mmCIF file of N, CA and C in Angstrom:
data_model
loop_
_atom_site.group_PDB
_atom_site.id
_atom_site.type_symbol
_atom_site.label_atom_id
_atom_site.label_comp_id
_atom_site.label_asym_id
_atom_site.label_seq_id
_atom_site.Cartn_x
_atom_site.Cartn_y
_atom_site.Cartn_z
ATOM 1 N N MET G 1 246.340 -1.400 164.044
ATOM 2 C CA MET G 1 246.206 -1.270 162.611
ATOM 3 C C MET G 1 246.258 -2.669 162.001
ATOM 4 N N LEU G 2 245.547 -2.831 160.916
ATOM 5 C CA LEU G 2 245.565 -4.106 160.203
ATOM 6 C C LEU G 2 246.546 -4.045 159.046
ATOM 7 N N ARG G 3 247.317 -5.093 158.927
ATOM 8 C CA ARG G 3 248.283 -5.212 157.826
ATOM 9 C C ARG G 3 247.817 -6.365 156.947
ATOM 10 N N TYR G 4 247.664 -6.073 155.668
ATOM 11 C CA TYR G 4 247.232 -7.093 154.719
ATOM 12 C C TYR G 4 248.444 -7.739 154.068
ATOM 13 N N LYS G 5 248.445 -9.052 154.026
ATOM 14 C CA LYS G 5 249.572 -9.806 153.483
ATOM 15 C C LYS G 5 249.281 -10.274 152.052
ATOM 16 N N LEU G 6 248.657 -9.397 151.301
ATOM 17 C CA LEU G 6 248.245 -9.715 149.939
ATOM 18 C C LEU G 6 249.438 -9.957 149.015
ATOM 19 N N LYS G 7 250.480 -9.147 149.156
ATOM 20 C CA LYS G 7 251.668 -9.326 148.302
ATOM 21 C C LYS G 7 252.273 -10.713 148.501
ATOM 22 N N ALA G 8 252.360 -11.145 149.741
ATOM 23 C CA ALA G 8 252.939 -12.458 150.036
ATOM 24 C C ALA G 8 252.071 -13.579 149.465
ATOM 25 N N LEU G 9 250.752 -13.431 149.574
ATOM 26 C CA LEU G 9 249.864 -14.463 149.034
ATOM 27 C C LEU G 9 249.949 -14.534 147.514
ATOM 28 N N ILE G 10 250.054 -13.392 146.881
ATOM 29 C CA ILE G 10 250.212 -13.377 145.423
ATOM 30 C C ILE G 10 251.529 -14.042 145.034
ATOM 31 N N ALA G 11 252.594 -13.708 145.750
ATOM 32 C CA ALA G 11 253.908 -14.298 145.460
ATOM 33 C C ALA G 11 253.882 -15.816 145.639
ATOM 34 N N ASP G 12 253.227 -16.292 146.698
ATOM 35 C CA ASP G 12 253.130 -17.736 146.936
ATOM 36 C C ASP G 12 252.351 -18.429 145.819
ATOM 37 N N LYS G 13 251.264 -17.797 145.381
ATOM 38 C CA LYS G 13 250.452 -18.378 144.298
ATOM 39 C C LYS G 13 251.230 -18.376 142.985
ATOM 40 N N GLU G 14 251.976 -17.311 142.726
ATOM 41 C CA GLU G 14 252.812 -17.266 141.524
ATOM 42 C C GLU G 14 253.837 -18.391 141.530
ATOM 43 N N PHE G 15 254.456 -18.613 142.674
ATOM 44 C CA PHE G 15 255.466 -19.661 142.790
ATOM 45 C C PHE G 15 254.839 -21.043 142.592
ATOM 46 N N ALA G 16 253.708 -21.265 143.243
ATOM 47 C CA ALA G 16 253.040 -22.566 143.161
ATOM 48 C C ALA G 16 252.555 -22.871 141.746
ATOM 49 N N GLU G 17 252.056 -21.846 141.063
ATOM 50 C CA GLU G 17 251.506 -22.053 139.724
ATOM 51 C C GLU G 17 252.510 -21.762 138.616
ATOM 52 N N ARG G 18 253.697 -21.309 138.999
ATOM 53 C CA ARG G 18 254.777 -21.012 138.059
ATOM 54 C C ARG G 18 254.344 -20.071 136.938
ATOM 55 N N ARG G 19 253.644 -19.001 137.361
ATOM 56 C CA ARG G 19 253.213 -17.992 136.405
ATOM 57 C C ARG G 19 252.968 -16.688 137.148
ATOM 58 N N ARG G 20 252.858 -15.606 136.407
ATOM 59 C CA ARG G 20 252.626 -14.293 136.988
ATOM 60 C C ARG G 20 251.137 -14.104 137.273
ATOM 61 N N ILE G 21 250.830 -13.578 138.453
ATOM 62 C CA ILE G 21 249.462 -13.275 138.852
ATOM 63 C C ILE G 21 249.340 -11.751 138.913
ATOM 64 N N THR G 22 248.443 -11.191 138.149
ATOM 65 C CA THR G 22 248.270 -9.740 138.145
ATOM 66 C C THR G 22 247.135 -9.337 139.082
ATOM 67 N N ILE G 23 247.155 -8.070 139.470
ATOM 68 C CA ILE G 23 246.075 -7.531 140.287
ATOM 69 C C ILE G 23 244.758 -7.618 139.511
ATOM 70 N N GLN G 24 244.824 -7.388 138.214
ATOM 71 C CA GLN G 24 243.617 -7.480 137.382
ATOM 72 C C GLN G 24 243.033 -8.887 137.435
ATOM 73 N N GLU G 25 243.885 -9.887 137.403
ATOM 74 C CA GLU G 25 243.414 -11.275 137.478
ATOM 75 C C GLU G 25 242.723 -11.538 138.806
ATOM 76 N N VAL G 26 243.330 -11.075 139.897
ATOM 77 C CA VAL G 26 242.724 -11.247 141.226
ATOM 78 C C VAL G 26 241.384 -10.515 141.274
ATOM 79 N N ALA G 27 241.339 -9.309 140.727
ATOM 80 C CA ALA G 27 240.104 -8.519 140.711
ATOM 81 C C ALA G 27 238.994 -9.247 139.950
ATOM 82 N N GLU G 28 239.317 -9.772 138.789
ATOM 83 C CA GLU G 28 238.314 -10.472 137.978
ATOM 84 C C GLU G 28 237.847 -11.758 138.648
ATOM 85 N N ALA G 29 238.757 -12.479 139.284
ATOM 86 C CA ALA G 29 238.409 -13.753 139.913
ATOM 87 C C ALA G 29 237.583 -13.569 141.188
ATOM 88 N N THR G 30 237.782 -12.453 141.878
ATOM 89 C CA THR G 30 237.110 -12.238 143.167
ATOM 90 C C THR G 30 235.946 -11.260 143.103
ATOM 91 N N GLY G 31 235.891 -10.459 142.051
ATOM 92 C CA GLY G 31 234.865 -9.431 141.977
ATOM 93 C C GLY G 31 235.179 -8.206 142.817
ATOM 94 N N ILE G 32 236.423 -8.099 143.266
ATOM 95 C CA ILE G 32 236.880 -6.949 144.060
ATOM 96 C C ILE G 32 237.527 -5.959 143.097
ATOM 97 N N THR G 33 237.239 -4.676 143.264
ATOM 98 C CA THR G 33 237.796 -3.686 142.337
ATOM 99 C C THR G 33 239.313 -3.589 142.485
ATOM 100 N N ARG G 34 239.950 -3.200 141.394
ATOM 101 C CA ARG G 34 241.410 -3.002 141.417
ATOM 102 C C ARG G 34 241.776 -1.915 142.426
ATOM 103 N N ASN G 35 240.927 -0.910 142.548
ATOM 104 C CA ASN G 35 241.177 0.171 143.482
ATOM 105 C C ASN G 35 241.252 -0.346 144.924
ATOM 106 N N THR G 36 240.333 -1.206 145.292
ATOM 107 C CA THR G 36 240.340 -1.785 146.637
ATOM 108 C C THR G 36 241.584 -2.644 146.850
ATOM 109 N N LEU G 37 241.930 -3.450 145.866
ATOM 110 C CA LEU G 37 243.124 -4.284 145.985
ATOM 111 C C LEU G 37 244.383 -3.422 146.090
ATOM 112 N N SER G 38 244.440 -2.354 145.326
ATOM 113 C CA SER G 38 245.588 -1.444 145.389
ATOM 114 C C SER G 38 245.703 -0.801 146.766
ATOM 115 N N LYS G 39 244.575 -0.428 147.357
ATOM 116 C CA LYS G 39 244.595 0.131 148.717
ATOM 117 C C LYS G 39 245.156 -0.885 149.705
ATOM 118 N N MET G 40 244.731 -2.125 149.553
ATOM 119 C CA MET G 40 245.231 -3.170 150.449
ATOM 120 C C MET G 40 246.735 -3.368 150.292
ATOM 121 N N LEU G 41 247.225 -3.214 149.081
ATOM 122 C CA LEU G 41 248.646 -3.405 148.811
ATOM 123 C C LEU G 41 249.498 -2.222 149.257
ATOM 124 N N ASN G 42 248.947 -1.017 149.196
ATOM 125 C CA ASN G 42 249.777 0.174 149.346
ATOM 126 C C ASN G 42 249.472 1.089 150.528
ATOM 127 N N GLN G 43 248.299 0.972 151.131
ATOM 128 C CA GLN G 43 247.951 1.876 152.225
ATOM 129 C C GLN G 43 247.899 1.120 153.540
ATOM 130 N N HIS G 44 248.607 1.613 154.522
ATOM 131 C CA HIS G 44 248.590 1.000 155.852
ATOM 132 C C HIS G 44 247.223 1.190 156.486
ATOM 133 N N GLY G 45 246.638 0.096 156.961
ATOM 134 C CA GLY G 45 245.374 0.167 157.668
ATOM 135 C C GLY G 45 244.169 0.519 156.820
ATOM 136 N N ALA G 46 244.217 0.287 155.527
ATOM 137 C CA ALA G 46 243.079 0.581 154.657
ATOM 138 C C ALA G 46 241.863 -0.221 155.108
ATOM 139 N N GLY G 47 240.710 0.426 155.134
ATOM 140 C CA GLY G 47 239.478 -0.252 155.518
ATOM 141 C C GLY G 47 238.972 -1.135 154.385
ATOM 142 N N VAL G 48 238.660 -2.378 154.700
ATOM 143 C CA VAL G 48 238.203 -3.335 153.691
ATOM 144 C C VAL G 48 236.990 -4.068 154.250
ATOM 145 N N ARG G 49 235.996 -4.261 153.419
ATOM 146 C CA ARG G 49 234.787 -4.967 153.836
ATOM 147 C C ARG G 49 235.085 -6.436 154.100
ATOM 148 N N THR G 50 234.377 -7.018 155.067
ATOM 149 C CA THR G 50 234.588 -8.428 155.393
ATOM 150 C C THR G 50 234.234 -9.335 154.216
ATOM 151 N N GLU G 51 233.291 -8.905 153.397
ATOM 152 C CA GLU G 51 232.934 -9.677 152.199
ATOM 153 C C GLU G 51 234.149 -9.828 151.275
ATOM 154 N N ASN G 52 234.934 -8.770 151.152
ATOM 155 C CA ASN G 52 236.126 -8.827 150.301
ATOM 156 C C ASN G 52 237.199 -9.724 150.916
ATOM 157 N N LEU G 53 237.330 -9.682 152.232
ATOM 158 C CA LEU G 53 238.286 -10.573 152.900
ATOM 159 C C LEU G 53 237.880 -12.030 152.664
ATOM 160 N N ASP G 54 236.582 -12.299 152.747
ATOM 161 C CA ASP G 54 236.065 -13.643 152.505
ATOM 162 C C ASP G 54 236.380 -14.100 151.079
ATOM 163 N N ARG G 55 236.180 -13.226 150.112
ATOM 164 C CA ARG G 55 236.463 -13.562 148.715
ATOM 165 C C ARG G 55 237.945 -13.856 148.501
ATOM 166 N N LEU G 56 238.805 -13.051 149.122
ATOM 167 C CA LEU G 56 240.246 -13.272 148.981
ATOM 168 C C LEU G 56 240.678 -14.580 149.632
ATOM 169 N N CYS G 57 240.121 -14.892 150.787
ATOM 170 C CA CYS G 57 240.444 -16.170 151.431
ATOM 171 C C CYS G 57 240.024 -17.339 150.531
ATOM 172 N N GLY G 58 238.880 -17.197 149.874
ATOM 173 C CA GLY G 58 238.446 -18.240 148.944
ATOM 174 C C GLY G 58 239.369 -18.362 147.747
ATOM 175 N N TYR G 59 239.773 -17.237 147.187
ATOM 176 C CA TYR G 59 240.649 -17.237 146.010
ATOM 177 C C TYR G 59 242.011 -17.853 146.330
ATOM 178 N N PHE G 60 242.576 -17.478 147.474
ATOM 179 C CA PHE G 60 243.905 -17.982 147.833
ATOM 180 C C PHE G 60 243.844 -19.283 148.635
ATOM 181 N N ALA G 61 242.643 -19.752 148.919
ATOM 182 C CA ALA G 61 242.455 -20.959 149.731
ATOM 183 C C ALA G 61 243.254 -20.852 151.029
ATOM 184 N N CYS G 62 243.019 -19.748 151.741
ATOM 185 C CA CYS G 62 243.776 -19.504 152.969
ATOM 186 C C CYS G 62 242.840 -19.135 154.111
ATOM 187 N N ARG G 63 243.390 -19.066 155.286
ATOM 188 C CA ARG G 63 242.656 -18.624 156.471
ATOM 189 C C ARG G 63 242.826 -17.124 156.615
ATOM 190 N N ILE G 64 241.947 -16.498 157.376
ATOM 191 C CA ILE G 64 241.996 -15.051 157.548
ATOM 192 C C ILE G 64 243.332 -14.609 158.143
ATOM 193 N N GLU G 65 243.910 -15.421 159.024
ATOM 194 C CA GLU G 65 245.206 -15.067 159.612
ATOM 195 C C GLU G 65 246.333 -15.034 158.589
ATOM 196 N N ASP G 66 246.144 -15.740 157.479
ATOM 197 C CA ASP G 66 247.140 -15.713 156.410
ATOM 198 C C ASP G 66 247.046 -14.437 155.588
ATOM 199 N N LEU G 67 245.913 -13.764 155.664
ATOM 200 C CA LEU G 67 245.651 -12.565 154.875
ATOM 201 C C LEU G 67 245.790 -11.272 155.669
ATOM 202 N N VAL G 68 245.411 -11.318 156.956
ATOM 203 C CA VAL G 68 245.379 -10.105 157.779
ATOM 204 C C VAL G 68 246.154 -10.331 159.061
ATOM 205 N N GLU G 69 246.917 -9.311 159.442
ATOM 206 C CA GLU G 69 247.684 -9.355 160.692
ATOM 207 C C GLU G 69 247.419 -8.069 161.469
ATOM 208 N N TYR G 70 247.178 -8.198 162.771
ATOM 209 C CA TYR G 70 247.005 -7.021 163.620
ATOM 210 C C TYR G 70 248.377 -6.549 164.078
ATOM 211 N N VAL G 71 248.652 -5.263 163.860
ATOM 212 C CA VAL G 71 249.901 -4.662 164.291
ATOM 213 C C VAL G 71 249.547 -3.506 165.213
ATOM 214 N N PRO G 72 249.958 -3.566 166.481
ATOM 215 C CA PRO G 72 249.630 -2.476 167.403
ATOM 216 C C PRO G 72 250.192 -1.146 166.893
ATOM 217 N N ASP G 73 249.416 -0.089 167.043
ATOM 218 C CA ASP G 73 249.819 1.256 166.622
ATOM 219 C C ASP G 73 250.819 1.796 167.641
ATOM 220 N N ALA G 74 252.000 2.163 167.195
ATOM 221 C CA ALA G 74 253.065 2.643 168.090
ATOM 222 C C ALA G 74 252.746 3.979 168.716
ATOM 223 N N THR G 75 251.832 4.743 168.129
ATOM 224 C CA THR G 75 251.516 6.070 168.651
ATOM 225 C C THR G 75 250.491 6.044 169.769
ATOM 226 N N ARG G 76 249.907 4.909 170.033
ATOM 227 C CA ARG G 76 248.889 4.810 171.103
ATOM 228 C C ARG G 76 249.523 4.513 172.419
#
């Protein structure tokens, strides 16, 4: 399963810029819908298009490993 580290990236950006970053702001800056961002924040293993991952990496100026982590499924 893929785990998205979006909350951590938002928190890091808030700390660095000393201001609150909203999901709406991320959505407007990246062109990704709020619904997709909410799925990434709240649903384990939500499917996300690679184009959206690319946009988020650009917005946060990070590498894909900073955004996505593979977690082996315990039930397999």
